[in-house]
CSV table of C-alpha atoms and ligand atoms in Angstrom, one decimal:
chain,number,residue,atom,x,y,z
A,99,MET,CA,40.4,-22.3,1.4
A,100,ASP,CA,39.9,-24.6,-1.6
A,101,PHE,CA,39.7,-28.3,-1.3
A,102,LYS,CA,43.1,-29.0,-3.0
A,103,THR,CA,44.9,-26.9,-0.3
A,104,ILE,CA,43.0,-28.7,2.4
A,105,LEU,CA,43.9,-32.1,1.0
A,106,GLN,CA,47.6,-31.2,0.6
A,107,GLU,CA,47.7,-30.0,4.2
A,108,VAL,CA,46.1,-33.2,5.4
A,109,TYR,CA,48.5,-35.3,3.3
A,110,ALA,CA,51.6,-33.4,4.6
A,111,GLU,CA,50.4,-33.9,8.2
A,112,ILE,CA,49.8,-37.6,7.7
A,113,LEU,CA,53.4,-38.0,6.3
A,114,ARG,CA,54.7,-36.3,9.5
A,115,THR,CA,52.6,-38.4,11.8
A,116,LYS,CA,54.0,-41.6,13.4
A,117,SER,CA,52.0,-44.7,12.1
A,118,LYS,CA,50.0,-46.7,14.5
A,119,GLY,CA,48.0,-50.0,14.2
A,120,GLN,CA,48.4,-53.0,12.0
A,121,PRO,CA,46.6,-54.4,8.9
A,122,ALA,CA,43.8,-56.9,9.6
A,123,SER,CA,45.4,-60.4,9.9
A,124,TYR,CA,42.4,-62.5,10.6
A,125,ILE,CA,41.9,-62.5,6.8
A,126,PRO,CA,45.4,-63.8,6.0
A,127,GLU,CA,45.5,-62.3,2.5
A,128,LEU,CA,45.0,-58.8,3.9
A,129,ALA,CA,48.1,-59.2,6.2
A,130,ASN,CA,50.3,-59.2,3.1
A,131,ILE,CA,49.5,-55.6,2.2
A,132,ASN,CA,52.2,-52.9,2.7
A,133,PRO,CA,50.9,-51.2,5.9
A,134,ASP,CA,52.3,-47.9,4.9
A,135,LYS,CA,50.1,-47.2,1.9
A,136,PHE,CA,48.1,-44.1,2.2
A,137,GLY,CA,45.7,-42.5,-0.3
A,138,ILE,CA,43.0,-39.8,-0.2
A,139,HIS,CA,40.6,-38.8,-3.0
A,140,PHE,CA,37.9,-36.1,-3.0
A,141,CYS,CA,35.1,-35.8,-5.5
A,142,SER,CA,32.9,-32.7,-5.4
A,143,ALA,CA,29.2,-32.7,-6.3
A,144,GLN,CA,30.2,-30.9,-9.5
A,145,GLY,CA,32.4,-33.8,-10.5
A,146,ASN,CA,35.8,-32.2,-9.6
A,147,HIS,CA,38.3,-34.8,-8.6
A,148,TYR,CA,41.5,-34.5,-6.6
A,149,GLY,CA,43.6,-37.2,-5.0
A,150,LEU,CA,47.0,-37.7,-3.3
A,151,GLY,CA,49.3,-40.6,-2.4
A,152,ASP,CA,48.1,-44.1,-3.3
A,153,HIS,CA,44.7,-42.9,-4.3
A,154,GLN,CA,44.7,-44.8,-7.6
A,155,GLU,CA,45.8,-48.2,-6.2
A,156,LYS,CA,43.1,-50.8,-5.6
A,157,PHE,CA,42.5,-52.3,-2.2
A,158,SER,CA,40.0,-54.6,-0.5
A,159,CYS,CA,36.8,-52.7,0.1
A,160,GLN,CA,35.5,-55.3,2.6
A,161,SER,CA,32.6,-53.8,4.7
A,162,ILE,CA,32.4,-50.6,2.6
A,163,MET,CA,30.5,-52.9,0.1
A,164,LYS,CA,27.8,-53.4,2.7
A,165,VAL,CA,26.5,-50.0,1.8
A,166,ILE,CA,26.1,-51.0,-1.8
A,167,THR,CA,24.4,-54.3,-1.0
A,168,LEU,CA,22.0,-52.4,1.2
A,169,CYS,CA,21.4,-49.9,-1.6
A,170,LEU,CA,20.6,-52.8,-4.0
A,171,ALA,CA,18.4,-54.6,-1.5
A,172,ILE,CA,16.4,-51.4,-0.8
A,173,LYS,CA,16.1,-50.8,-4.5
A,174,THR,CA,14.8,-54.3,-5.3
A,175,GLU,CA,12.8,-55.2,-2.1
A,176,GLY,CA,12.0,-51.8,-0.6
A,177,GLU,CA,10.8,-51.3,3.0
A,178,GLU,CA,10.1,-55.1,3.5
A,179,ILE,CA,13.8,-55.6,4.4
A,180,TRP,CA,13.2,-53.7,7.7
A,181,LYS,CA,11.2,-56.7,9.0
A,182,ARG,CA,14.4,-58.7,9.2
A,183,ILE,CA,17.0,-56.0,10.2
A,184,GLY,CA,17.0,-53.0,12.5
A,185,VAL,CA,18.4,-49.5,12.1
A,186,GLU,CA,20.0,-49.0,15.6
A,187,PRO,CA,23.7,-48.6,16.3
A,188,SER,CA,24.9,-51.8,17.9
A,189,GLY,CA,27.5,-50.5,20.3
A,190,THR,CA,29.2,-53.8,19.9
A,191,PRO,CA,32.1,-55.0,17.6
A,192,PHE,CA,31.4,-55.8,13.9
A,193,ASN,CA,31.4,-59.5,14.5
A,194,SER,CA,29.7,-59.7,17.9
A,195,LEU,CA,27.3,-62.6,18.7
A,196,VAL,CA,25.9,-61.3,22.0
A,197,GLN,CA,22.9,-59.3,20.8
A,198,LEU,CA,21.7,-61.9,18.3
A,199,GLU,CA,20.7,-64.4,21.0
A,200,TYR,CA,18.5,-62.1,23.1
A,201,GLU,CA,17.2,-60.2,20.1
A,202,HIS,CA,16.0,-63.4,18.4
A,203,GLY,CA,18.2,-63.4,15.4
A,204,ILE,CA,17.3,-59.9,14.2
A,205,PRO,CA,20.6,-57.9,13.7
A,206,ARG,CA,20.7,-54.4,15.0
A,207,ASN,CA,21.6,-52.8,11.6
A,208,PRO,CA,22.7,-53.8,8.1
A,209,PHE,CA,26.3,-52.8,8.6
A,210,ILE,CA,27.4,-55.2,11.4
A,211,ASN,CA,28.3,-58.5,9.9
A,212,ALA,CA,25.1,-60.2,11.0
A,213,GLY,CA,23.0,-57.5,9.3
A,214,ALA,CA,25.0,-57.7,6.1
A,215,LEU,CA,24.6,-61.4,6.0
A,216,VAL,CA,20.8,-61.0,6.1
A,217,VAL,CA,21.0,-58.4,3.3
A,218,CYS,CA,23.0,-60.9,1.3
A,219,ASP,CA,20.3,-63.5,1.9
A,220,ILE,CA,17.7,-61.0,0.7
A,221,LEU,CA,19.7,-60.4,-2.5
A,222,LEU,CA,20.1,-64.1,-3.2
A,223,ASN,CA,16.2,-64.3,-3.2
A,224,GLN,CA,16.0,-61.3,-5.5
A,225,LEU,CA,18.8,-61.9,-8.1
A,226,ASP,CA,19.0,-64.7,-10.6
A,227,LYS,CA,22.8,-64.5,-11.0
A,228,PRO,CA,23.7,-62.7,-7.7
A,229,LYS,CA,27.5,-62.3,-8.2
A,230,GLU,CA,27.2,-61.2,-11.9
A,231,GLN,CA,24.4,-58.8,-11.2
A,232,PHE,CA,26.0,-57.3,-8.1
A,233,ILE,CA,29.3,-56.6,-9.8
A,234,GLU,CA,27.4,-55.0,-12.7
A,235,PHE,CA,25.5,-52.8,-10.3
A,236,VAL,CA,28.8,-51.7,-8.6
A,237,ARG,CA,30.4,-51.0,-12.0
A,238,ARG,CA,27.3,-48.9,-13.0
A,239,LEU,CA,27.6,-46.7,-9.9
A,240,ALA,CA,31.4,-46.4,-10.3
A,241,LEU,CA,31.1,-45.6,-14.0
A,242,ASN,CA,33.9,-48.1,-14.5
A,243,SER,CA,33.9,-51.6,-16.0
A,244,ASN,CA,37.2,-52.5,-14.4
A,245,ILE,CA,36.0,-53.5,-11.0
A,246,GLN,CA,36.4,-57.1,-9.9
A,247,TYR,CA,36.0,-59.6,-7.1
A,248,ASN,CA,39.3,-60.9,-5.6
A,249,ASN,CA,38.8,-64.7,-5.4
A,250,LYS,CA,42.0,-65.1,-3.4
A,251,VAL,CA,40.8,-62.8,-0.7
A,252,SER,CA,37.3,-64.3,-0.5
A,253,ALA,CA,38.8,-67.8,-0.3
A,254,SER,CA,41.2,-66.7,2.4
A,255,GLU,CA,38.3,-65.2,4.5
A,256,LYS,CA,36.1,-68.2,3.9
A,257,ALA,CA,38.8,-70.6,5.2
A,258,HIS,CA,39.0,-68.6,8.5
A,259,GLY,CA,35.5,-67.3,8.8
A,260,TYR,CA,34.5,-69.0,12.0
A,261,ARG,CA,32.7,-66.0,13.5
A,262,ASN,CA,30.6,-65.3,10.4
A,263,ALA,CA,29.7,-69.0,10.3
A,264,ALA,CA,28.6,-68.7,14.0
A,265,LEU,CA,26.5,-65.6,13.3
A,266,ILE,CA,24.7,-67.1,10.3
A,267,ASN,CA,24.0,-70.4,12.0
A,268,MET,CA,22.5,-68.5,15.0
A,269,MET,CA,20.3,-66.4,12.6
A,270,LYS,CA,19.3,-69.6,10.7
A,271,SER,CA,18.2,-71.1,14.0
A,272,PHE,CA,15.8,-68.2,14.5
A,273,GLY,CA,14.5,-68.5,10.9
A,274,ASN,CA,16.1,-65.2,9.7
A,275,ILE,CA,18.1,-66.8,6.9
A,276,GLU,CA,16.2,-68.3,4.0
A,277,ASN,CA,18.9,-69.6,1.7
A,278,PRO,CA,21.5,-72.4,2.4
A,279,ILE,CA,24.2,-71.0,4.8
A,280,GLU,CA,27.1,-71.9,2.4
A,281,GLU,CA,25.5,-69.9,-0.4
A,282,VAL,CA,24.9,-66.8,1.7
A,283,LEU,CA,28.5,-66.9,3.1
A,284,ASP,CA,30.0,-67.4,-0.4
A,285,PHE,CA,28.1,-64.3,-1.7
A,286,TYR,CA,29.0,-62.3,1.4
A,287,TYR,CA,32.7,-63.1,1.1
A,288,SER,CA,32.7,-62.3,-2.6
A,289,ILE,CA,31.1,-58.8,-2.1
A,290,CYS,CA,33.6,-58.1,0.7
A,291,SER,CA,36.5,-59.0,-1.6
A,292,ILE,CA,35.7,-56.4,-4.3
A,293,GLU,CA,38.6,-54.1,-4.9
A,294,MET,CA,38.6,-50.4,-5.7
A,295,THR,CA,40.8,-47.4,-5.5
A,296,CYS,CA,40.0,-44.3,-3.4
A,297,GLU,CA,39.1,-42.6,-6.6
A,298,GLU,CA,36.7,-45.3,-7.7
A,299,LEU,CA,35.1,-45.4,-4.2
A,300,ALA,CA,34.6,-41.6,-4.1
A,301,GLN,CA,32.9,-41.9,-7.5
A,302,THR,CA,30.8,-44.9,-6.5
A,303,PHE,CA,29.4,-43.1,-3.4
A,304,GLN,CA,28.4,-39.9,-5.4
A,305,LEU,CA,24.8,-41.0,-5.6
A,306,PHE,CA,24.5,-40.6,-1.8
A,307,ALA,CA,25.7,-37.0,-2.0
A,308,ASN,CA,23.1,-36.4,-4.8
A,309,ASN,CA,19.8,-37.7,-3.4
A,310,GLY,CA,20.1,-41.1,-5.0
A,311,CYS,CA,21.1,-40.1,-8.5
A,312,ILE,CA,24.4,-40.7,-10.2
A,313,PRO,CA,25.3,-37.0,-11.0
A,314,SER,CA,27.1,-37.5,-14.4
A,315,THR,CA,24.6,-39.9,-16.0
A,316,LYS,CA,21.5,-38.6,-14.1
A,317,GLU,CA,20.5,-42.2,-13.5
A,318,ARG,CA,18.2,-42.5,-10.5
A,319,VAL,CA,19.3,-45.5,-8.4
A,320,VAL,CA,17.2,-45.0,-5.3
A,321,THR,CA,14.6,-42.4,-4.2
A,322,THR,CA,15.7,-39.2,-2.4
A,323,SER,CA,14.1,-40.6,0.8
A,324,GLN,CA,15.9,-44.0,0.4
A,325,SER,CA,19.2,-42.2,-0.2
A,326,LYS,CA,18.7,-40.0,2.9
A,327,ARG,CA,18.0,-43.1,5.0
A,328,ILE,CA,21.1,-44.9,3.7
A,329,ASN,CA,23.1,-41.8,4.8
A,330,ALA,CA,21.3,-41.9,8.2
A,331,ILE,CA,22.4,-45.5,8.7
A,332,MET,CA,25.9,-44.7,7.7
A,333,GLN,CA,26.0,-41.8,10.2
A,334,CYS,CA,24.7,-44.0,13.1
A,335,CYS,CA,26.2,-47.4,12.3
A,336,GLY,CA,29.0,-47.0,9.7
A,337,PHE,CA,31.8,-47.4,12.2
A,338,TYR,CA,30.5,-50.2,14.5
A,339,ASP,CA,31.2,-49.3,18.2
A,340,GLU,CA,33.1,-46.2,17.2
A,341,ALA,CA,30.2,-44.7,15.2
A,342,GLY,CA,29.5,-42.1,17.9
A,343,GLU,CA,33.1,-41.0,18.0
A,344,PHE,CA,33.4,-40.8,14.3
A,345,SER,CA,30.3,-38.7,14.1
A,346,PHE,CA,31.6,-36.5,16.9
A,347,LYS,CA,35.0,-35.9,15.4
A,348,VAL,CA,34.2,-36.0,11.6
A,349,GLY,CA,30.4,-35.5,11.5
A,350,LEU,CA,29.8,-37.2,8.1
A,351,PRO,CA,27.9,-40.3,7.2
A,352,GLY,CA,30.5,-42.9,6.2
A,353,LYS,CA,31.6,-46.5,6.2
A,354,SER,CA,34.8,-48.3,7.1
A,355,GLY,CA,36.2,-51.6,6.0
A,356,VAL,CA,38.9,-53.9,7.5
A,357,GLY,CA,40.9,-53.4,4.2
A,358,GLY,CA,41.7,-49.9,5.7
A,359,GLY,CA,39.3,-47.9,3.6
A,360,ILE,CA,36.9,-45.3,4.7
A,361,VAL,CA,34.5,-43.4,2.5
A,362,ALA,CA,32.4,-40.5,3.7
A,363,VAL,CA,29.6,-38.4,2.2
A,364,CYS,CA,28.8,-34.7,2.6
A,365,PRO,CA,25.3,-34.6,1.0
A,366,GLY,CA,25.0,-32.0,-1.7
A,367,LYS,CA,28.7,-31.2,-1.6
A,368,TYR,CA,31.2,-34.0,-1.9
A,369,THR,CA,32.4,-37.6,-1.3
A,370,VAL,CA,35.8,-38.4,0.1
A,371,ALA,CA,37.7,-41.8,0.3
A,372,VAL,CA,40.8,-42.6,2.3
A,373,TRP,CA,42.9,-45.7,2.5
A,374,SER,CA,45.4,-46.8,5.1
A,375,PRO,CA,45.7,-50.5,5.9
A,376,ARG,CA,46.7,-49.9,9.5
A,377,LEU,CA,43.6,-50.3,11.6
A,378,ASN,CA,42.7,-49.1,15.1
A,379,LYS,CA,41.1,-51.5,17.6
A,380,LYS,CA,37.5,-50.7,16.4
B,1020,LIG,N1,34.7,-59.4,5.5
B,1020,LIG,C1,34.9,-58.8,6.8
B,1020,LIG,C2,34.4,-59.7,7.9
B,1020,LIG,O1,33.3,-60.3,7.7
B,1020,LIG,C3,34.3,-57.4,6.8
B,1020,LIG,C4,34.5,-56.7,8.1
B,1020,LIG,C5,34.8,-55.2,7.9
B,1020,LIG,O2,35.3,-54.8,6.8
B,1020,LIG,O3,34.6,-54.4,8.8
B,1020,LIG,O4,34.9,-59.8,8.9
């Protein structure tokens, strides 16, 4: 069966399926999104694209961007980053505080919120103009200059981000945050607010299906080994305390975000991005 037929079948099945879940409301701006949006976009390693539904409508990437911040941190700082963050699945929710206390401020992995905040802190040390340089990096991977931060979404999250403030203060108390807390949070909320379509996300993640190179431009972004490791972390930690179940059912490295997006990578073969704002509990 070719991939177009498979996607058409998936799409038809989704339309027949009763919707469950609600959009994230703890970030008020995200609660305003039509919950019934659905898009899916597939991009093969040969560069063949195919999408259905709302696959060309932009949505809030949220934690999906944590993969790209990790990629840039590995690229700029290398293996040093692993002194400050682990690579173990957390088994706890994305914003949990419990492990941080007894693990002395070292987050389990770079995809839970605590770990992503440490990655942001590392990038603030590395980059002269963090927001400008980060969005330029994303645009380069996406082969698309029309990718932006959404300042309304980042402001909305900032105004209600009590959990993230607690996480970062706890890590600062253990000496694992070097920059001022406000600067790290501001950068973190900005990277989470980046908006992309399913098509753009599938394109952006192509380097992880191609050993760290952007297939169409041949630009090497990270080494083969670094790209494999990023995929390994997506496989083990990309879905918080549902990572095992996603791996069991889907079997691909991937990353979810509370905007309702999921992107997954089949190394050597394809990337696929889906969007549905209705979330499950995890
Ligand atoms: N910006 C969100 C937060 O910090 C990201 C969480 C997610 O997308 O899973 O809560």
